[in-house]
GROMACS .gro file of C-alpha atoms in nm:
model
  374
    1MET     CA    1  46.062  26.639   6.434
    2THR     CA    2  46.400  26.731   6.290
    3SER     CA    3  46.492  27.073   6.157
    4ASN     CA    4  46.822  26.950   6.010
    5TYR     CA    5  46.698  26.710   5.748
    6SER     CA    6  47.047  26.655   5.607
    7GLN     CA    7  47.128  26.410   5.887
    8ASP     CA    8  46.858  26.177   5.752
    9PHE     CA    9  47.030  26.138   5.413
   10GLY     CA   10  47.362  26.037   5.269
   11PRO     CA   11  47.650  26.006   5.329
   12PHE     CA   12  47.730  26.233   5.034
   13GLU     CA   13  48.109  26.237   5.086
   14GLY     CA   14  48.135  26.611   5.033
   15LYS     CA   15  47.933  26.611   4.710
   16LEU     CA   16  47.632  26.838   4.653
   17TRP     CA   17  47.325  26.695   4.479
   18LEU     CA   18  47.109  26.975   4.338
   19ASN     CA   19  46.932  26.771   4.072
   20CYS     CA   20  46.624  26.634   4.248
   21ALA     CA   21  46.409  26.715   3.947
   22HIS     CA   22  46.593  26.419   3.793
   23GLN     CA   23  46.647  26.190   4.094
   24GLY     CA   24  46.569  26.253   4.459
   25PRO     CA   25  46.805  26.101   4.719
   26LEU     CA   26  46.689  25.795   4.910
   27PRO     CA   27  46.650  25.872   5.283
   28ARG     CA   28  46.845  25.649   5.519
   29VAL     CA   29  46.526  25.492   5.654
   30ALA     CA   30  46.435  25.392   5.299
   31ALA     CA   31  46.778  25.242   5.238
   32VAL     CA   32  46.729  25.031   5.552
   33ALA     CA   33  46.386  24.924   5.425
   34ALA     CA   34  46.538  24.827   5.089
   35GLU     CA   35  46.802  24.617   5.261
   36GLU     CA   36  46.533  24.440   5.460
   37ALA     CA   37  46.336  24.369   5.142
   38ILE     CA   38  46.647  24.228   4.974
   39ALA     CA   39  46.704  24.004   5.276
   40TRP     CA   40  46.363  23.842   5.214
   41LYS     CA   41  46.473  23.700   4.879
   42PRO     CA   42  46.787  23.485   4.933
   43PRO     CA   43  46.582  23.254   5.165
   44PRO     CA   44  46.247  23.292   4.982
   45TRP     CA   45  46.040  23.153   5.272
   46LEU     CA   46  46.087  23.493   5.437
   47LEU     CA   47  45.867  23.644   5.167
   48THR     CA   48  45.552  23.543   5.352
   49THR     CA   49  45.197  23.591   5.230
   50GLU     CA   50  45.160  23.879   5.476
   51ARG     CA   51  45.466  24.053   5.334
   52PHE     CA   52  45.368  23.976   4.976
   53SER     CA   53  45.027  24.141   5.015
   54GLY     CA   54  45.136  24.398   5.273
   55VAL     CA   55  45.390  24.578   5.054
   56PRO     CA   56  45.136  24.723   4.806
   57GLN     CA   57  44.874  24.779   5.076
   58LYS     CA   58  45.108  24.990   5.290
   59LEU     CA   59  45.230  25.189   4.992
   60LYS     CA   60  44.874  25.272   4.887
   61GLN     CA   61  44.798  25.391   5.240
   62SER     CA   62  45.102  25.620   5.241
   63LEU     CA   63  45.033  25.764   4.895
   64GLY     CA   64  44.670  25.816   4.990
   65ARG     CA   65  44.781  26.024   5.287
   66LEU     CA   66  45.014  26.223   5.063
   67ILE     CA   67  44.731  26.346   4.838
   68ASN     CA   68  44.440  26.305   5.082
   69ALA     CA   69  44.270  26.022   4.893
   70PRO     CA   70  44.143  25.683   5.016
   71ALA     CA   71  44.410  25.414   4.989
   72GLU     CA   72  44.177  25.196   4.783
   73GLU     CA   73  44.167  25.465   4.511
   74ILE     CA   74  44.545  25.464   4.456
   75ILE     CA   75  44.669  25.286   4.143
   76LEU     CA   76  45.027  25.163   4.163
   77GLY     CA   77  45.249  25.211   3.860
   78ASN     CA   78  45.613  25.235   3.760
   79SER     CA   79  45.617  25.596   3.632
   80ALA     CA   80  45.394  25.891   3.552
   81SER     CA   81  45.366  25.754   3.199
   82TYR     CA   82  45.190  25.445   3.329
   83GLY     CA   83  44.886  25.644   3.442
   84LEU     CA   84  44.883  25.857   3.129
   85HIS     CA   85  44.875  25.548   2.911
   86LEU     CA   86  44.592  25.400   3.121
   87LEU     CA   87  44.389  25.708   3.038
   88ALA     CA   88  44.487  25.736   2.673
   89ASN     CA   89  44.405  25.370   2.615
   90GLY     CA   90  44.103  25.353   2.844
   91ILE     CA   91  43.892  25.660   2.767
   92ARG     CA   92  43.608  25.575   2.529
   93TRP     CA   93  43.698  25.814   2.251
   94ARG     CA   94  43.481  25.932   1.967
   95VAL     CA   95  43.607  26.037   1.626
   96GLY     CA   96  43.660  26.413   1.640
   97ASP     CA   97  43.744  26.427   2.011
   98GLU     CA   98  44.026  26.656   2.113
   99VAL     CA   99  44.301  26.647   2.375
  100LEU     CA  100  44.438  26.986   2.480
  101LEU     CA  101  44.807  27.000   2.576
  102MET     CA  102  45.075  27.256   2.649
  103LYS     CA  103  45.341  27.330   2.391
  104ASP     CA  104  45.690  27.246   2.522
  105ASP     CA  105  45.555  27.030   2.805
  106PHE     CA  106  45.757  26.730   2.918
  107PRO     CA  107  45.742  26.450   2.656
  108SER     CA  108  45.559  26.206   2.887
  109ASP     CA  109  45.262  26.444   2.890
  110ILE     CA  110  45.245  26.456   2.512
  111LEU     CA  111  45.341  26.123   2.355
  112PRO     CA  112  45.059  25.896   2.483
  113TRP     CA  113  44.793  26.124   2.334
  114LEU     CA  114  44.964  26.148   1.996
  115MET     CA  115  44.906  25.776   1.947
  116LEU     CA  116  44.531  25.843   1.940
  117ALA     CA  117  44.547  26.004   1.596
  118GLU     CA  118  44.476  25.668   1.433
  119ARG     CA  119  44.149  25.659   1.629
  120GLY     CA  120  44.041  25.999   1.501
  121VAL     CA  121  44.138  26.193   1.815
  122ARG     CA  122  44.309  26.525   1.762
  123THR     CA  123  44.576  26.680   1.984
  124ARG     CA  124  44.601  27.058   2.004
  125PHE     CA  125  44.854  27.272   2.189
  126ILE     CA  126  44.821  27.587   2.395
  127GLU     CA  127  45.117  27.815   2.326
  128PRO     CA  128  45.151  27.997   2.660
  129ARG     CA  129  45.273  28.354   2.667
  130ASP     CA  130  45.475  28.290   2.985
  131HIS     CA  131  45.603  27.929   2.996
  132VAL     CA  132  45.284  27.767   3.131
  133PRO     CA  133  44.917  27.833   3.051
  134GLN     CA  134  44.715  28.089   3.242
  135VAL     CA  135  44.344  28.045   3.310
  136ASP     CA  136  44.242  28.286   3.036
  137GLU     CA  137  44.452  28.091   2.784
  138LEU     CA  138  44.285  27.767   2.886
  139LEU     CA  139  43.943  27.927   2.850
  140ALA     CA  140  44.030  28.059   2.506
  141ASN     CA  141  44.143  27.716   2.383
  142ILE     CA  142  43.864  27.487   2.507
  143THR     CA  143  43.622  27.392   2.231
  144PRO     CA  144  43.310  27.173   2.227
  145ALA     CA  145  43.534  26.888   2.105
  146THR     CA  146  43.775  26.908   2.401
  147ARG     CA  147  43.753  26.594   2.614
  148VAL     CA  148  44.081  26.613   2.810
  149PHE     CA  149  44.325  26.881   2.921
  150CYS     CA  150  44.663  26.742   3.034
  151VAL     CA  151  44.938  26.956   3.182
  152THR     CA  152  45.223  26.941   3.430
  153LEU     CA  153  45.187  27.096   3.775
  154VAL     CA  154  45.548  27.220   3.774
  155HIS     CA  155  45.715  27.258   3.436
  156SER     CA  156  46.048  27.075   3.407
  157PHE     CA  157  46.199  27.322   3.159
  158SER     CA  158  46.111  27.650   3.328
  159GLY     CA  159  46.027  27.584   3.694
  160TYR     CA  160  45.689  27.757   3.657
  161ALA     CA  161  45.390  27.611   3.844
  162VAL     CA  162  45.037  27.624   3.706
  163ASP     CA  163  44.728  27.734   3.898
  164ALA     CA  164  44.589  27.382   3.917
  165ARG     CA  165  44.285  27.468   4.126
  166ALA     CA  166  44.162  27.743   3.894
  167MET     CA  167  44.223  27.527   3.589
  168ALA     CA  168  44.041  27.234   3.746
  169GLU     CA  169  43.737  27.453   3.810
  170VAL     CA  170  43.739  27.576   3.448
  171CYS     CA  171  43.757  27.219   3.318
  172ARG     CA  172  43.486  27.091   3.550
  173ALA     CA  173  43.247  27.369   3.450
  174ARG     CA  174  43.293  27.276   3.084
  175GLY     CA  175  43.286  26.899   3.112
  176VAL     CA  176  43.657  26.858   3.032
  177LYS     CA  177  43.864  26.597   3.218
  178PHE     CA  178  44.166  26.758   3.384
  179VAL     CA  179  44.478  26.537   3.399
  180LEU     CA  180  44.769  26.667   3.607
  181ASN     CA  181  45.126  26.536   3.609
  182ALA     CA  182  45.253  26.614   3.960
  183SER     CA  183  45.595  26.447   3.928
  184GLN     CA  184  45.786  26.774   3.982
  185ALA     CA  185  45.578  26.877   4.282
  186LEU     CA  186  45.455  26.594   4.506
  187GLY     CA  187  45.687  26.556   4.803
  188ALA     CA  188  45.812  26.913   4.767
  189ARG     CA  189  45.481  27.094   4.821
  190PRO     CA  190  45.137  27.005   4.960
  191PHE     CA  191  44.874  26.883   4.717
  192ASN     CA  192  44.524  26.770   4.804
  193VAL     CA  193  44.278  26.616   4.559
  194GLU     CA  194  43.988  26.729   4.776
  195ASP     CA  195  44.093  27.094   4.750
  196THR     CA  196  44.187  27.078   4.382
  197PRO     CA  197  43.909  26.914   4.179
  198VAL     CA  198  44.134  26.737   3.929
  199ASP     CA  199  44.010  26.423   3.755
  200ALA     CA  200  44.345  26.244   3.744
  201VAL     CA  201  44.688  26.278   3.905
  202VAL     CA  202  44.994  26.093   3.776
  203CYS     CA  203  45.333  26.097   3.942
  204ALA     CA  204  45.678  25.941   3.914
  205GLY     CA  205  45.816  25.821   4.246
  206TRP     CA  206  46.190  25.884   4.215
  207LYS     CA  207  46.196  26.263   4.220
  208TRP     CA  208  46.056  26.465   4.511
  209THR     CA  209  45.907  26.166   4.695
  210CYS     CA  210  46.261  26.022   4.703
  211GLY     CA  211  46.175  25.668   4.596
  212PRO     CA  212  46.370  25.421   4.383
  213TYR     CA  213  46.363  25.444   4.006
  214GLY     CA  214  46.077  25.250   3.845
  215THR     CA  215  45.811  25.368   4.089
  216GLY     CA  216  45.501  25.578   4.034
  217PHE     CA  217  45.127  25.597   4.089
  218CYS     CA  218  44.812  25.755   3.966
  219TRP     CA  219  44.482  25.855   4.119
  220LEU     CA  220  44.165  25.873   3.912
  221ARG     CA  221  43.842  26.026   4.031
  222PRO     CA  222  43.615  25.722   4.079
  223GLU     CA  223  43.358  25.823   3.817
  224LEU     CA  224  43.635  25.865   3.559
  225ARG     CA  225  43.799  25.537   3.660
  226GLU     CA  226  43.476  25.341   3.630
  227SER     CA  227  43.408  25.487   3.285
  228LEU     CA  228  43.734  25.358   3.140
  229ARG     CA  229  43.765  25.070   2.901
  230ARG     CA  230  43.953  24.784   3.070
  231THR     CA  231  44.269  24.708   2.879
  232GLN     CA  232  44.430  24.454   3.113
  233ALA     CA  233  44.328  24.160   3.329
  234TYR     CA  234  44.610  24.079   3.569
  235TRP     CA  235  44.551  23.753   3.751
  236LEU     CA  236  44.675  23.878   4.088
  237SER     CA  237  44.420  24.157   4.073
  238MET     CA  238  44.147  23.899   4.018
  239GLN     CA  239  44.255  23.663   4.300
  240THR     CA  240  44.529  23.600   4.555
  241ALA     CA  241  44.819  23.359   4.521
  242ASP     CA  242  44.681  23.159   4.816
  243GLU     CA  243  44.360  23.090   4.627
  244LEU     CA  244  44.558  22.875   4.384
  245GLY     CA  245  44.574  22.611   4.655
  246GLY     CA  246  44.200  22.552   4.656
  247GLU     CA  247  43.962  22.395   4.411
  248GLN     CA  248  43.911  22.631   4.121
  249GLY     CA  249  43.748  22.631   3.786
  250ALA     CA  250  43.856  22.826   3.484
  251PRO     CA  251  43.975  23.186   3.548
  252THR     CA  252  43.696  23.441   3.527
  253LEU     CA  253  43.699  23.816   3.489
  254ARG     CA  254  43.582  24.032   3.778
  255ASP     CA  255  43.426  24.376   3.754
  256ASP     CA  256  43.425  24.463   4.126
  257LEU     CA  257  43.794  24.548   4.171
  258GLY     CA  258  43.782  24.928   4.164
  259ALA     CA  259  44.126  25.087   4.129
  260ARG     CA  260  44.297  24.749   4.180
  261ALA     CA  261  44.199  24.652   3.827
  262PHE     CA  262  44.441  24.913   3.692
  263ASP     CA  263  44.747  24.839   3.908
  264VAL     CA  264  45.076  24.772   3.735
  265PHE     CA  265  45.162  24.402   3.710
  266GLY     CA  266  45.375  24.276   4.000
  267THR     CA  267  45.242  24.495   4.282
  268ALA     CA  268  45.442  24.303   4.542
  269ASN     CA  269  45.750  24.475   4.400
  270PHE     CA  270  45.917  24.462   4.739
  271PHE     CA  271  46.265  24.580   4.631
  272ASN     CA  272  46.119  24.912   4.510
  273PHE     CA  273  45.786  24.954   4.686
  274LYS     CA  274  45.901  24.881   5.040
  275ALA     CA  275  46.172  25.145   5.014
  276TRP     CA  276  45.937  25.393   4.849
  277THR     CA  277  45.684  25.351   5.129
  278ALA     CA  278  45.956  25.436   5.380
  279SER     CA  279  46.049  25.749   5.180
  280VAL     CA  280  45.690  25.873   5.160
  281ASP     CA  281  45.634  25.799   5.528
  282TYR     CA  282  45.951  25.990   5.613
  283LEU     CA  283  45.830  26.298   5.425
  284LEU     CA  284  45.486  26.273   5.583
  285SER     CA  285  45.639  26.245   5.929
  286GLN     CA  286  45.830  26.570   5.876
  287GLY     CA  287  45.518  26.744   5.744
  288ILE     CA  288  45.495  26.836   5.377
  289GLU     CA  289  45.431  27.200   5.473
  290ASN     CA  290  45.760  27.202   5.667
  291VAL     CA  291  45.941  27.039   5.375
  292ALA     CA  292  45.800  27.302   5.139
  293ALA     CA  293  45.907  27.584   5.372
  294HIS     CA  294  46.260  27.444   5.398
  295ASN     CA  295  46.287  27.405   5.021
  296GLY     CA  296  46.152  27.754   4.972
  297ARG     CA  297  46.431  27.891   5.190
  298LEU     CA  298  46.690  27.706   4.981
  299VAL     CA  299  46.551  27.851   4.657
  300SER     CA  300  46.541  28.199   4.811
  301GLU     CA  301  46.907  28.163   4.912
  302LEU     CA  302  46.992  28.069   4.555
  303ILE     CA  303  46.805  28.365   4.411
  304ALA     CA  304  46.960  28.608   4.660
  305GLY     CA  305  47.313  28.476   4.613
  306LEU     CA  306  47.340  28.459   4.235
  307ASP     CA  307  47.542  28.733   4.068
  308ARG     CA  308  47.272  28.904   3.864
  309SER     CA  309  47.530  29.092   3.661
  310ARG     CA  310  47.635  28.758   3.513
  311TYR     CA  311  47.329  28.533   3.544
  312GLU     CA  312  46.971  28.565   3.432
  313ILE     CA  313  46.707  28.388   3.643
  314LEU     CA  314  46.448  28.238   3.410
  315SER     CA  315  46.211  28.098   3.675
  316PRO     CA  316  45.972  28.299   3.895
  317LEU     CA  317  46.144  28.490   4.174
  318ASP     CA  318  45.848  28.462   4.410
  319GLY     CA  319  45.475  28.403   4.430
  320PRO     CA  320  45.258  28.098   4.368
  321ARG     CA  321  45.418  28.018   4.032
  322ARG     CA  322  45.760  27.964   4.192
  323SER     CA  323  45.867  27.604   4.256
  324THR     CA  324  46.174  27.414   4.372
  325LEU     CA  325  46.311  27.415   4.015
  326LEU     CA  326  46.527  27.715   3.933
  327LEU     CA  327  46.636  27.767   3.572
  328ILE     CA  328  46.920  28.012   3.515
  329SER     CA  329  47.148  28.109   3.228
  330HIS     CA  330  47.475  28.291   3.204
  331LYS     CA  331  47.421  28.611   3.010
  332GLN     CA  332  47.661  28.460   2.760
  333ALA     CA  333  47.446  28.150   2.714
  334GLU     CA  334  47.713  27.965   2.521
  335ARG     CA  335  47.906  27.938   2.848
  336ASN     CA  336  47.637  27.731   3.024
  337MET     CA  337  47.783  27.396   2.916
  338ALA     CA  338  48.127  27.487   3.047
  339ILE     CA  339  47.976  27.605   3.377
  340TYR     CA  340  47.781  27.281   3.410
  341GLU     CA  341  48.094  27.074   3.347
  342ARG     CA  342  48.302  27.281   3.587
  343LEU     CA  343  48.047  27.227   3.861
  344ARG     CA  344  48.059  26.852   3.797
  345ARG     CA  345  48.436  26.859   3.839
  346ARG     CA  346  48.380  27.033   4.172
  347ASP     CA  347  48.131  26.760   4.278
  348ILE     CA  348  47.830  26.991   4.248
  349TYR     CA  349  47.555  26.821   4.050
  350ILE     CA  350  47.289  27.022   3.867
  351ALA     CA  351  47.119  26.960   3.529
  352LEU     CA  352  47.156  27.107   3.183
  353ARG     CA  353  46.818  27.134   3.016
  354ARG     CA  354  46.779  27.284   2.669
  355GLY     CA  355  47.095  27.482   2.712
  356ARG     CA  356  46.994  27.622   3.051
  357LEU     CA  357  47.124  27.542   3.399
  358ARG     CA  358  46.861  27.381   3.623
  359ILE     CA  359  46.908  27.373   3.999
  360SER     CA  360  46.659  27.171   4.202
  361PRO     CA  361  46.737  27.140   4.576
  362HIS     CA  362  46.545  26.931   4.828
  363ILE     CA  363  46.542  26.884   5.203
  364HIS     CA  364  46.869  26.691   5.221
  365LEU     CA  365  47.050  27.021   5.165
  366THR     CA  366  47.127  27.305   5.402
  367THR     CA  367  47.170  27.678   5.343
  368GLU     CA  368  47.545  27.619   5.385
  369ASP     CA  369  47.531  27.379   5.092
  370ILE     CA  370  47.358  27.644   4.882
  371ALA     CA  371  47.624  27.900   4.973
  372GLN     CA  372  47.894  27.654   4.864
  373ALA     CA  373  47.721  27.598   4.530
  374ILE     CA  374  47.686  27.970   4.471
   0.00000   0.00000   0.00000
């Protein structure tokens, strides 16, 4: 097991990437896997049946290990939004039902539910007193009409993490389905669906799990999954390509597919999914707890090194609500854009979000990198 993760990434040619909340870097082993997948396509006979079916199977196994869920319960997607739309379109709503959301959450957590207004479903927003909802605020906002509570695990615009376990217990006790967007957390910190009784997890794959863009997955608790209205019937979920060679009658719908029935179309997406599997396996091989500890040290170095006479830290300094996203602002906030642009000219890449500077380091960085950025 390596303690210098930086040797497994890059080359970065002297540039510093501190914007993993936008895009995580592809590990070298994943780049090799992507090159191998590309090599299957120029002579298409290399894309064998075993490879065609093996790509999604292996990815589901790796993602299952990441969240401690059976591989057969993983639903492959292309984003976090994919899973959210499965739920919004699949739940059997009644007129007067309510979806509870967080004000100022990331747009992907809000927009799918807004489309339900034409079906008589209301959306209502918790206005948290401190960036993300606390348990008492959730309790105060649940009503008899509340069917779903959807929130992000780590908030993109503040870096605050929610107490997912406590919120899940509140929702379960009141018959509310708890939907958690873990895109800004999975790969950077441990998360276990057995320990946290959520009903659904959605996640983009290109951030902290370091996959290619256009990857994602969701996990639905089996009883929730089986209650959903089916909104798609993808032929490769119903049969295999090899079965086309035999005698067949007219296509028929199957109702014994489990999570497979909800997979995104084109699950043998070998250009993306083979590389993403390698990225997830790399993180798992290092140990997510070790990754989280390393990232925590990087964030602590940032907090300790910033000139507090000039900069205000807007994210938690410590404790369970702290994440790998650090939002800061110059005390003269109008200077933030100039600071962001100056860093870009110095080949130091962070993000500007709602006028604030967002720094989001991952395991490809060292404490020396953080000192250079500071």
